[in-house]
XYZ file of C-alpha atoms in Angstrom:
199
model
C -69.229 105.719 -93.571
C -70.873 108.870 -92.235
C -72.154 111.606 -94.489
C -69.353 114.115 -95.291
C -71.441 117.100 -94.207
C -72.479 117.078 -90.562
C -75.161 119.191 -88.937
C -75.634 119.497 -85.186
C -78.131 121.520 -83.180
C -78.154 121.801 -79.392
C -81.523 121.744 -77.695
C -81.994 124.550 -75.178
C -85.425 124.657 -73.582
C -85.349 128.095 -71.957
C -85.575 130.968 -74.448
C -85.400 134.749 -74.315
C -88.868 136.175 -74.943
C -87.629 139.675 -75.784
C -85.195 138.640 -78.507
C -87.778 136.167 -79.775
C -90.363 138.920 -80.157
C -87.955 141.087 -82.179
C -86.186 138.212 -83.944
C -86.910 139.233 -87.540
C -85.783 142.799 -86.874
C -82.621 141.570 -85.152
C -81.896 139.328 -88.147
C -81.901 142.208 -90.672
C -78.131 142.957 -90.433
C -77.436 139.248 -90.889
C -79.746 139.123 -93.914
C -77.959 142.078 -95.527
C -74.585 140.429 -94.981
C -75.963 137.132 -96.304
C -76.940 138.838 -99.551
C -73.424 140.273 -99.982
C -71.778 137.012 -98.932
C -73.948 135.102 -101.439
C -72.570 137.100 -104.370
C -69.044 135.969 -103.595
C -70.210 132.405 -102.914
C -72.021 132.231 -106.256
C -68.881 133.275 -108.106
C -66.833 130.755 -106.112
C -69.267 127.921 -106.916
C -69.174 128.718 -110.632
C -65.363 128.751 -110.632
C -65.327 125.526 -108.608
C -67.762 123.890 -111.049
C -65.507 124.702 -114.011
C -62.408 123.573 -112.121
C -63.931 120.257 -111.009
C -65.241 119.504 -114.503
C -61.733 120.052 -115.899
C -59.532 118.643 -113.119
C -61.816 116.532 -110.903
C -60.700 118.481 -107.841
C -62.308 121.199 -105.707
C -59.711 123.945 -105.058
C -59.129 123.982 -101.260
C -59.412 127.767 -100.976
C -62.759 127.771 -102.798
C -63.963 124.804 -100.766
C -63.149 126.658 -97.553
C -64.934 129.793 -98.724
C -68.074 127.986 -99.943
C -68.274 125.742 -96.877
C -67.973 128.857 -94.705
C -70.844 130.454 -96.585
C -72.943 127.297 -96.192
C -72.188 127.266 -92.463
C -73.209 130.922 -92.181
C -76.483 130.245 -94.027
C -77.260 127.392 -91.619
C -76.584 129.574 -88.568
C -78.565 132.488 -90.001
C -81.509 130.224 -90.806
C -81.413 128.663 -87.345
C -81.304 132.072 -85.661
C -84.070 133.598 -87.777
C -86.271 130.512 -87.313
C -85.749 130.492 -83.511
C -83.769 127.259 -83.372
C -81.051 129.132 -81.506
C -80.947 132.219 -79.308
C -77.327 133.489 -79.459
C -76.594 136.003 -82.192
C -74.432 134.276 -84.825
C -71.135 135.673 -86.011
C -70.893 137.239 -89.458
C -68.105 134.904 -90.493
C -68.211 131.373 -91.807
C -65.511 129.795 -89.669
C -66.247 126.840 -87.453
C -67.509 127.823 -84.006
C -67.805 124.818 -81.656
C -69.452 127.012 -79.000
C -72.395 128.014 -81.200
C -75.482 125.801 -80.751
C -75.816 125.111 -84.504
C -72.750 123.661 -86.206
C -71.755 122.233 -89.568
C -68.686 120.201 -90.427
C -67.293 119.373 -93.871
C -65.024 116.631 -95.188
C -63.801 117.416 -98.723
C -63.284 114.554 -101.129
C -59.885 113.841 -102.668
C -61.422 113.333 -106.099
C -64.764 114.503 -107.490
C -66.788 112.983 -110.296
C -66.658 115.245 -113.314
C -69.917 113.833 -114.689
C -71.810 114.315 -111.399
C -70.475 117.835 -111.192
C -71.296 118.682 -114.812
C -74.923 117.550 -114.379
C -75.256 118.756 -110.788
C -78.096 121.194 -111.345
C -80.143 118.539 -113.131
C -79.355 115.960 -110.454
C -80.323 118.487 -107.787
C -83.906 118.953 -109.030
C -85.432 116.342 -106.661
C -83.448 117.845 -103.784
C -84.669 121.338 -104.619
C -88.264 120.113 -104.505
C -87.779 118.476 -101.099
C -85.843 121.515 -99.898
C -88.751 123.757 -100.828
C -91.101 121.593 -98.763
C -88.653 121.599 -95.852
C -88.427 125.382 -95.996
C -92.211 125.622 -95.669
C -92.095 123.188 -92.744
C -89.411 125.279 -91.043
C -91.364 128.503 -91.537
C -94.535 126.982 -90.088
C -92.526 125.634 -87.166
C -90.925 129.039 -86.594
C -94.319 130.753 -86.453
C -95.547 128.185 -83.937
C -92.331 128.481 -81.918
C -92.637 132.277 -81.839
C -96.039 132.130 -80.138
C -95.100 129.300 -77.783
C -91.871 130.985 -76.651
C -93.600 134.321 -76.108
C -96.202 132.692 -73.851
C -94.049 130.115 -72.041
C -90.432 131.186 -72.506
C -89.646 127.638 -73.616
C -89.040 125.761 -76.860
C -90.912 122.433 -76.890
C -88.584 119.538 -77.721
C -90.972 118.004 -80.250
C -91.251 121.261 -82.175
C -87.493 121.734 -81.992
C -86.897 118.273 -83.447
C -89.288 118.947 -86.308
C -87.569 122.229 -87.130
C -84.118 120.670 -86.930
C -85.268 118.027 -89.399
C -86.075 120.807 -91.857
C -83.021 122.960 -91.162
C -80.561 120.060 -91.305
C -81.899 118.897 -94.652
C -81.813 122.420 -96.064
C -78.216 122.896 -94.910
C -77.054 119.594 -96.368
C -78.946 120.185 -99.604
C -77.150 123.527 -99.902
C -73.861 121.671 -99.496
C -74.856 119.299 -102.299
C -75.969 122.119 -104.599
C -72.758 124.050 -103.888
C -70.699 120.969 -104.906
C -69.378 120.335 -101.383
C -70.593 116.728 -101.491
C -71.567 114.259 -104.202
C -74.221 112.086 -102.565
C -77.818 112.956 -101.877
C -78.162 114.380 -98.363
C -79.834 112.387 -95.585
C -82.588 113.973 -93.546
C -80.742 113.432 -90.264
C -78.214 111.204 -88.563
C -77.502 110.232 -84.974
C -75.653 113.481 -84.215
C -78.148 115.942 -85.646
C -80.436 116.473 -82.662
C -78.491 114.706 -79.954
C -75.708 117.234 -79.522
C -76.018 119.059 -76.247
C -79.403 117.594 -75.438
C -79.784 116.599 -71.791
C -80.973 113.012 -71.348
C -84.702 112.594 -71.296
C -85.532 116.027 -72.667
């Protein structure tokens, strides 16, 4: 059985040096929207937590909203960290054409106990997530210099950054109650999507 939260990132070697140079400035509108979006997502997660603890079910409307927020965070992170070049949309809907994608499979029934103690259970994940965030930031700094000089994203560096971004995205899904099992670091789809053979 595959993990219920998928993460895919397409490898594109050629990169735009100009948008890379100004990437953090270009990401400011996205960051502002992320802050606003996060307020609504926080409220939705709290309501979902109470609902799951009482009923054992994640309300579909809340699940859709929170999964959309998680998808937006993943795309924002990928764009800001230079994993992708196209400017992401401000929405959280699925976009198969965007080079970074997340998919979600809601459960029919959720464990009330796992949900009630989620923030305690998530402590080890938060520690690993913190380390992965540092890894992604270091990779992004390295990628910024490499892309500016060569116009290309090295595959090895891309894979390392995807490792970090995919874990962060799936850990967010776990923290936001979208899944119940500890997230894997990667699976067979994570880096393979869109990657030409031998690159």
